[in-house]
Coordinates of C-alpha atoms in Angstrom, one line a residue:
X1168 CA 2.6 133.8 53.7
X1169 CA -0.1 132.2 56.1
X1170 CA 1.4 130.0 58.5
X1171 CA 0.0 127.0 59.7
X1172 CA -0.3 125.9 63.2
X1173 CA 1.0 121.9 63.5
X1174 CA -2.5 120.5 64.1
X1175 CA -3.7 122.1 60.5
X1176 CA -0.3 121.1 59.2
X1177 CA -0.6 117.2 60.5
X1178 CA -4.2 117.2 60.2
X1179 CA -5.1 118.7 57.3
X1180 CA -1.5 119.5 54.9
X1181 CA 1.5 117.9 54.7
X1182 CA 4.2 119.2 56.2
X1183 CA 7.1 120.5 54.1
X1184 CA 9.1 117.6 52.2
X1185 CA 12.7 118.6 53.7
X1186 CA 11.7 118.4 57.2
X1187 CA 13.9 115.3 58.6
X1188 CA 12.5 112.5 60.6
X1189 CA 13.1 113.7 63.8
X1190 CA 11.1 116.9 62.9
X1191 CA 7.9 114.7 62.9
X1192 CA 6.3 114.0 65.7
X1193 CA 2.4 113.5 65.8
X1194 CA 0.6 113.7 68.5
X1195 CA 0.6 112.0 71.7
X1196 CA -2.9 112.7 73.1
X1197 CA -5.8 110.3 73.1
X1198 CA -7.6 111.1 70.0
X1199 CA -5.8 114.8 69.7
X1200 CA -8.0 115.6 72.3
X1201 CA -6.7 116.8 75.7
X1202 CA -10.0 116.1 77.8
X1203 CA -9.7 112.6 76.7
X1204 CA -6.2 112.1 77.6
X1205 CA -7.1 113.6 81.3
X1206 CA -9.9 110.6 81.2
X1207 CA -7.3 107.8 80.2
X1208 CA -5.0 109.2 82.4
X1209 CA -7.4 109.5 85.1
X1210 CA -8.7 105.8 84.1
X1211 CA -5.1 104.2 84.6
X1212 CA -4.0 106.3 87.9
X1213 CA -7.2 104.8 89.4
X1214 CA -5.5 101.4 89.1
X1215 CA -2.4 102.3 90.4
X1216 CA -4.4 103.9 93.2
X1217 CA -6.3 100.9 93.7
X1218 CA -2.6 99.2 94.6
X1219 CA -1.4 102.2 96.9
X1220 CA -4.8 101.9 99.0
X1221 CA -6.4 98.5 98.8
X1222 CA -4.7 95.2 100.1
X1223 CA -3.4 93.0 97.9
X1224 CA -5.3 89.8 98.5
X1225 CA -8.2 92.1 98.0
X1226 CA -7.2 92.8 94.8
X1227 CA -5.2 90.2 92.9
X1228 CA -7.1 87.2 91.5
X1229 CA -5.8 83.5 92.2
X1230 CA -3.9 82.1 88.6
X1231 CA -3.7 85.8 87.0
X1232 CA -0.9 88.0 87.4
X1233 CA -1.1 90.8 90.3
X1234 CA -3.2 93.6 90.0
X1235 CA -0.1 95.6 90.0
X1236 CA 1.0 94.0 86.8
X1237 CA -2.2 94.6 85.3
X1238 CA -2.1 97.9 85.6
X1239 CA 1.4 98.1 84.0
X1240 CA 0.1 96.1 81.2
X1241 CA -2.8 98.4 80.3
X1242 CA -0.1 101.5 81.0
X1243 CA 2.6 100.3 78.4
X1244 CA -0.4 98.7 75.8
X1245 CA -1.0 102.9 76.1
X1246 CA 2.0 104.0 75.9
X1247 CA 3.4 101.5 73.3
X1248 CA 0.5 102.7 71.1
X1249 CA 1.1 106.0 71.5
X1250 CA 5.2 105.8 70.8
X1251 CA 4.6 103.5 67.9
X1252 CA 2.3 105.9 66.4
X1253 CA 4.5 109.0 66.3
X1254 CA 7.1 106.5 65.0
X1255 CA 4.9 105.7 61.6
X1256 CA 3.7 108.4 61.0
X1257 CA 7.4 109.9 60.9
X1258 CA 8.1 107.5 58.5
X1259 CA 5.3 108.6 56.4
X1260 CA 6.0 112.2 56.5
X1261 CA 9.6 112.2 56.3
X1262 CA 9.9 108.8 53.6
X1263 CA 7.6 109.7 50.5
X1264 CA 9.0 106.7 48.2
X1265 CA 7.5 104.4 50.9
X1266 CA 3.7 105.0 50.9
X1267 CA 1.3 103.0 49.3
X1268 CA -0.4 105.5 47.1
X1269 CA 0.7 108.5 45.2
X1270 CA 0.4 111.4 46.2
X1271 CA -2.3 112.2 43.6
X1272 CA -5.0 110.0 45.8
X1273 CA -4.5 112.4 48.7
X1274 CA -5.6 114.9 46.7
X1275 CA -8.0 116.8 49.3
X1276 CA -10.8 118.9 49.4
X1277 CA -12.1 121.5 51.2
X1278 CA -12.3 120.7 54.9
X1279 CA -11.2 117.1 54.8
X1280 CA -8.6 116.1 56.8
X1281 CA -5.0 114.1 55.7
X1282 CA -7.4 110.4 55.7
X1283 CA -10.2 111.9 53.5
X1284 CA -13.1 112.7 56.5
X1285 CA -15.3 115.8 57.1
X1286 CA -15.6 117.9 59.8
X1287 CA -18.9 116.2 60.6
X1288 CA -16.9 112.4 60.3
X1289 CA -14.2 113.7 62.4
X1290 CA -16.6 115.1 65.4
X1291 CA -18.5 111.5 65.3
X1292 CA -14.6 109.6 65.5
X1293 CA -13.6 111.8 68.3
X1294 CA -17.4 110.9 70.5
X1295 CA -16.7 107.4 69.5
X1296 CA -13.1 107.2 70.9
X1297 CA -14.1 108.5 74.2
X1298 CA -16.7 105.2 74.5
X1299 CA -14.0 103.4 72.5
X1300 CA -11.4 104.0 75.7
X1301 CA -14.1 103.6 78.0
X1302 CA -15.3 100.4 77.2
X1303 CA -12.0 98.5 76.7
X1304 CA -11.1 99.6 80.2
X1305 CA -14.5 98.3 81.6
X1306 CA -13.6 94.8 79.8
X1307 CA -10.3 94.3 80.9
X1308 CA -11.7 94.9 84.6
X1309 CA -14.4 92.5 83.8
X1310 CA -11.9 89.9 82.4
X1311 CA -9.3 90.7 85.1
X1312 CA -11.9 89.8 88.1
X1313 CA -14.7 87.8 86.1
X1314 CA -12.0 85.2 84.3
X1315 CA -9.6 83.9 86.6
X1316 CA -5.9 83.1 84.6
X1317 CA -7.0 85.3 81.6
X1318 CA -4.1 87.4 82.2
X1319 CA -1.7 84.7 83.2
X1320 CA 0.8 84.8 86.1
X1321 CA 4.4 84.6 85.4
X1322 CA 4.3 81.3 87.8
X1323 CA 1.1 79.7 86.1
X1324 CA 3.5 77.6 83.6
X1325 CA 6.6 76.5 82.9
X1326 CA 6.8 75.8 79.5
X1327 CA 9.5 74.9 77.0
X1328 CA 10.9 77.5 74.2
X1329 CA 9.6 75.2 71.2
X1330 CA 6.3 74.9 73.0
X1331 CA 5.4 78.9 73.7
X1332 CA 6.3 79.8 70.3
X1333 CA 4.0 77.0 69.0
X1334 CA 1.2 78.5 71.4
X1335 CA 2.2 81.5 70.4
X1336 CA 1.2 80.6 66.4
X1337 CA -1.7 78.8 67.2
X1338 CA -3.3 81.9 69.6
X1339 CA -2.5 84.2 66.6
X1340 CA -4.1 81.9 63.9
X1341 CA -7.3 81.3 66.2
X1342 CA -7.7 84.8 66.7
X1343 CA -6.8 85.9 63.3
X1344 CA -9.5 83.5 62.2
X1345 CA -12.1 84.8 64.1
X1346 CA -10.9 88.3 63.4
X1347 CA -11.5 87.8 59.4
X1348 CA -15.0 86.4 59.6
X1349 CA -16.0 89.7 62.2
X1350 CA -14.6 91.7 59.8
X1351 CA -16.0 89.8 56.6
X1352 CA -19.2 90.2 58.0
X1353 CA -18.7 93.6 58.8
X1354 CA -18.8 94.3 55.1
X1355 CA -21.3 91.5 54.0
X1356 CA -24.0 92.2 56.6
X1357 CA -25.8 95.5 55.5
X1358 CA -26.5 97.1 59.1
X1359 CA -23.1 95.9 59.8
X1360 CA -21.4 97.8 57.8
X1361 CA -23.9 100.6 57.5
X1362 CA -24.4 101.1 61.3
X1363 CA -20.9 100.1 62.9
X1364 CA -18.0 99.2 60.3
X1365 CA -18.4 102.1 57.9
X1366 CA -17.5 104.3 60.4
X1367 CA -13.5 103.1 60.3
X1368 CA -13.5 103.5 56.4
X1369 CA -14.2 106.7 56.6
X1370 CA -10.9 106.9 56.3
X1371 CA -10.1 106.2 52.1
X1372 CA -5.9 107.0 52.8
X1373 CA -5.3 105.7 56.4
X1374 CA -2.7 106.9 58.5
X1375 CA -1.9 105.0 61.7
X1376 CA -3.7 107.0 63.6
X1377 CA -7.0 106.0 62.1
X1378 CA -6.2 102.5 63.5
X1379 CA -8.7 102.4 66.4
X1380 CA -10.8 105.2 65.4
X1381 CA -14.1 103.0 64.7
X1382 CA -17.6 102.8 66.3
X1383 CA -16.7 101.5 69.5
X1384 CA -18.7 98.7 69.4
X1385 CA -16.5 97.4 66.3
X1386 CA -13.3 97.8 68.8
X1387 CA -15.5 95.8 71.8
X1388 CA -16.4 93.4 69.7
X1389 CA -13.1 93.2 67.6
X1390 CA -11.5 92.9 71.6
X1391 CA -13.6 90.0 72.5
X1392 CA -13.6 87.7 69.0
X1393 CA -9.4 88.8 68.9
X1394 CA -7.8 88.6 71.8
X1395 CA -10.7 87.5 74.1
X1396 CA -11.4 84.2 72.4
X1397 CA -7.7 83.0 71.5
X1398 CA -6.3 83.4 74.9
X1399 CA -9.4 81.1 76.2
X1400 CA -8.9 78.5 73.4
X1401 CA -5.0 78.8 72.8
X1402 CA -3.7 80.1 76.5
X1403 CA -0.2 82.0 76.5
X1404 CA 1.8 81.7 79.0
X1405 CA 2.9 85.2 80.9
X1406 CA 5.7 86.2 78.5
X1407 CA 4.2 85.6 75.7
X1408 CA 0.8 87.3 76.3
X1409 CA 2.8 90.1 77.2
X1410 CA 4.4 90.0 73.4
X1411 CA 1.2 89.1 71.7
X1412 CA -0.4 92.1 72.9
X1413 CA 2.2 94.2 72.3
X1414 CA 3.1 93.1 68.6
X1415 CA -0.4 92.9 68.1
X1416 CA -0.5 96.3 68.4
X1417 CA 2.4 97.1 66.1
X1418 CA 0.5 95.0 63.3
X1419 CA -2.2 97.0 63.7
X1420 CA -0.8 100.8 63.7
X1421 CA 1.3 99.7 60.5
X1422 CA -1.4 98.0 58.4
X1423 CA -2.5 101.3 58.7
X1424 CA 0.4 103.4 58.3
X1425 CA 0.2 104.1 54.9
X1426 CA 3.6 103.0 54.6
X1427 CA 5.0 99.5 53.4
X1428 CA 8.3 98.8 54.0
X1429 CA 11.2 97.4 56.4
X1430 CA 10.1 100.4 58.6
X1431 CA 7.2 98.3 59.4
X1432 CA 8.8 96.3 62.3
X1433 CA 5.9 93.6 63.2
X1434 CA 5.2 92.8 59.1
X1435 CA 8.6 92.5 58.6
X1436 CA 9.3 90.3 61.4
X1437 CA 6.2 87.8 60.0
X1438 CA 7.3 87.7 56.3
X1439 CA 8.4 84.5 56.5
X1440 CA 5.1 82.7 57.5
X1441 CA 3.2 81.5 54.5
X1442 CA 0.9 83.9 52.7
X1443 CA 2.4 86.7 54.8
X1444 CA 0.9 90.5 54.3
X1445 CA 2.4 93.6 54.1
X1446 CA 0.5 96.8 54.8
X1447 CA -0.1 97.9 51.4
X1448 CA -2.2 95.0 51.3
X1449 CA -4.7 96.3 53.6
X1450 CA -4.3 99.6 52.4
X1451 CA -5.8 98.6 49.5
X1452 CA -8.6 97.2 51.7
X1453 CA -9.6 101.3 52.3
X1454 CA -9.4 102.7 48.7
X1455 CA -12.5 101.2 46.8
X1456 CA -16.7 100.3 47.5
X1457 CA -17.2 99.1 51.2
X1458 CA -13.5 99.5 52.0
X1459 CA -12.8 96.8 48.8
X1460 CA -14.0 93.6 49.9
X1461 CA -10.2 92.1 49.8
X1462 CA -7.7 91.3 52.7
X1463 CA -9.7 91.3 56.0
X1464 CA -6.8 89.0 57.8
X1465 CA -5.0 90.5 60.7
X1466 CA -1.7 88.6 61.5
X1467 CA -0.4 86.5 59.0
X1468 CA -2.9 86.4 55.2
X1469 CA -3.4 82.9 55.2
X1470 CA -7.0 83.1 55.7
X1471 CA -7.3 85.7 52.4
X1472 CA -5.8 82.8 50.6
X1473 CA -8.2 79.9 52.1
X1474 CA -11.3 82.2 51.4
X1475 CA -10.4 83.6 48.0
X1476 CA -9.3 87.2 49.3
X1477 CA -6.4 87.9 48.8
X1478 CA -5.3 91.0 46.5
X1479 CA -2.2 92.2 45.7
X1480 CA -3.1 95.8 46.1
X1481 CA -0.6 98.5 44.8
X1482 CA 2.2 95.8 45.1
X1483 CA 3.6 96.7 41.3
X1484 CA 4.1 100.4 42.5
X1485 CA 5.9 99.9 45.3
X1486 CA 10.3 99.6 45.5
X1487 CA 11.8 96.7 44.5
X1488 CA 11.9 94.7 47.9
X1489 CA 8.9 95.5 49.7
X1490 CA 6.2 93.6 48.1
X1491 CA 5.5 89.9 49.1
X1492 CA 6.7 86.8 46.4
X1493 CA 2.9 86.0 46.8
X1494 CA 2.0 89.5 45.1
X1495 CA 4.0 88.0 42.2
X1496 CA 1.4 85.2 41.6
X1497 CA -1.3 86.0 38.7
X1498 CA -3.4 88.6 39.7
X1499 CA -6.7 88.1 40.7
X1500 CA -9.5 89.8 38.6
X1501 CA -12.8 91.4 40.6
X1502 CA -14.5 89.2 42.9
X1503 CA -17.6 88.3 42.4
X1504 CA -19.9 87.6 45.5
X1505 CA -20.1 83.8 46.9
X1506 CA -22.0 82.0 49.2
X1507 CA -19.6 83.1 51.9
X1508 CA -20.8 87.0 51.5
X1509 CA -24.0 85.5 52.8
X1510 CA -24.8 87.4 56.1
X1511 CA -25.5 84.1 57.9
X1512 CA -22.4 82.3 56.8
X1513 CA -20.2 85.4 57.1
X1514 CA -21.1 84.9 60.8
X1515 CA -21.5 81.5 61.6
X1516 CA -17.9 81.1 61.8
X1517 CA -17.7 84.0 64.5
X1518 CA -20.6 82.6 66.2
X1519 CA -18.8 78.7 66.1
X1520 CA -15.1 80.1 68.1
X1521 CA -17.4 82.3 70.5
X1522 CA -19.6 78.5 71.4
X1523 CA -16.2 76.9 71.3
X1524 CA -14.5 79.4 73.7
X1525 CA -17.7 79.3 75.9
X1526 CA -18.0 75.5 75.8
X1527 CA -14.2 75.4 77.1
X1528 CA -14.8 78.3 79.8
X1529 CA -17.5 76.3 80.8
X1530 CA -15.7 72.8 81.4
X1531 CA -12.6 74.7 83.2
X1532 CA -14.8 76.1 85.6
X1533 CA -14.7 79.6 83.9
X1534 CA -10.7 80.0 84.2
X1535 CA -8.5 79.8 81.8
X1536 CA -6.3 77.3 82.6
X1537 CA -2.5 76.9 81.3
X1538 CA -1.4 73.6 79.6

């Protein structure tokens, strides 16, 4: 009997069926790769270093938290992701009755791995993480010392319950708007998708770990329209930017997880807001031509609904409980293209928030201001 080493087994088999959850454990390196681990470890002591060595009013920014904090931020936003991978993709290994799509669509062939890419796929992902990690760390520098309050200071507002949860909804909706017309367009604009966005859907049966394995310039940019432009136009306070990143990234691994159920802790915790996903919804997103040119909304669904989007997926197929009452409305047949899979109206929208967040930098003296 060959035996398989747990890198071929979690790569490229599944591992046996009576294996228990605590058997499965994927990965914690950065990408799988051990040199690129060393880099992000490397990356991160060199903040903490910078604390150890360099005075503090040398180093923290008036209206942002200490640099100390921000180097705790960007250590848990790594480990966080890590963790919460290993987490979802134990549910998918050890709960089969969960995933999105039988078993027969992970049928594989030879030298593919678990998600459906080749060798020559996999080698391009792995280059591409490496500028992926590298890039994000150069712009949270550049936002930590080039935008003054962008990450806020726990003292930079005092604000009611009622009124940080309402921030709170209104940061997510801007930057889920923005995020849906980035990634509309991704799909719509032909060296968009062919150059950059393709790259992600490489991937046909995501696991969570394909979550962030793009082109990096689709994370950059994704990091900027996202997170970049919601904090300047809807600020959060400390505590809350704090949560937003962090469930932010729970969204994200579990949309790809190739799981949808109550083990998906960020979906299950927004089911209640209208037009609500669940992952299987984007799941469907990776099975057909161009990724299926449904459900490009992050946080939330409503935009799927305004824009005539929304798909139900494999809802039908999944237990009793874990679809959404919206998958129970009359399905909608193929879409046809509109004027809004025009390249220039795909991106107007994401060109309008970045002149709007610009616009607002520039009248607050380029800080982002709470209140």
């Amino acid at each position: 009997m060959t035996v398989q080493s747990k890198e071929q087994v979690y790569g490229h088999a599944y591992p046996d069926d009576a294996l228990g959850f605590r058997s499965h454990f994927s990965s914690l390196l950065f990408s799988g790769s051990w040199g690129l681990t060393a880099l992000e470890a490397a990356s991160l002591a060199s903040l903490f270093g910078a604390v150890a060595l360099v005075p503090k009013e040398k180093l923290d920014v008036g209206g942002s938290m200490p640099f100390q904090e921000f180097a705790r931020f960007l250590l848990t936003k790594a480990v966080v992701t890590r963790v919460y991978n290993s987490y979802l993709e134990a549910v998918f290994f050890a709960f089969p009755k969960y995933r999105t799509q039988p078993s027969r669509e992970h049928a594989l062939q030879q030298k593919k791995d678990l998600c459906g890419r080749d060798m020559e796929q996999l080698t391009s992902i792995h280059r591409h993480d490496g500028f992926t990690m590298m890039s994000q760390f150069g712009l949270n520098l550049a936002l930590y010392f080039g935008v003054p309050g962008f990450f806020p200071a726990s003292s930079a507002s005092n604000q009611p319950m009622h009124e940080k949860i309402l921030r709170l909804l209104g940061n997510h909706y801007v930057m889920s708007f923005g995020m849906y017309w980035m990634h509309r367009a991704l799909h719509v604009v032909p060296i968009m998708w062919e150059k950059i966005h393709s790259f992600h859907h490489w991937a046909r049966h995501p696991l969570s770990r394909n979550t962030y394995q793009d082109h990096w310039l689709d994370n950059f940019c994704n990091a900027i329209v996202g997170h970049g432009f919601a904090q300047v136009l809807v600020p959060l306070d400390n505590s809350t930017f704090w949560f937003s990143h962090v469930f932010r990234i729970f969204e994200s691994l579990e949309k790809h997880s190739g799981v949808s159920c109550g083990f998906n802790l960020a979906h299950t915790m927004q089911r209640w807001l209208p037009f609500a996903q669940m992952p299987h919804h984007h799941d469907w997103h990776h099975e057909g031509h161009k990724g299926c040119n449904y459900t490009f909304s992050s946080l939330g669904g409503v935009w799927d609904c305004v824009f005539g989007t929304r798909k139900a997926g494999r809802a039908a197929d999944l237990l009793e409980g874990n679809a959404t009452r919206w998958d129970k409305q009359p399905a909608m047949g193929r879409r046809g293209k509109t004027v809004l899979d025009n390249a220039f109206v795909a991106t107007a929208p994401v060109v309008a928030v970045g002149i709007a967040a610009g616009l607002k930098l520039q009248r607050d003296g380029f800080r982002v201001l709470q209140g």
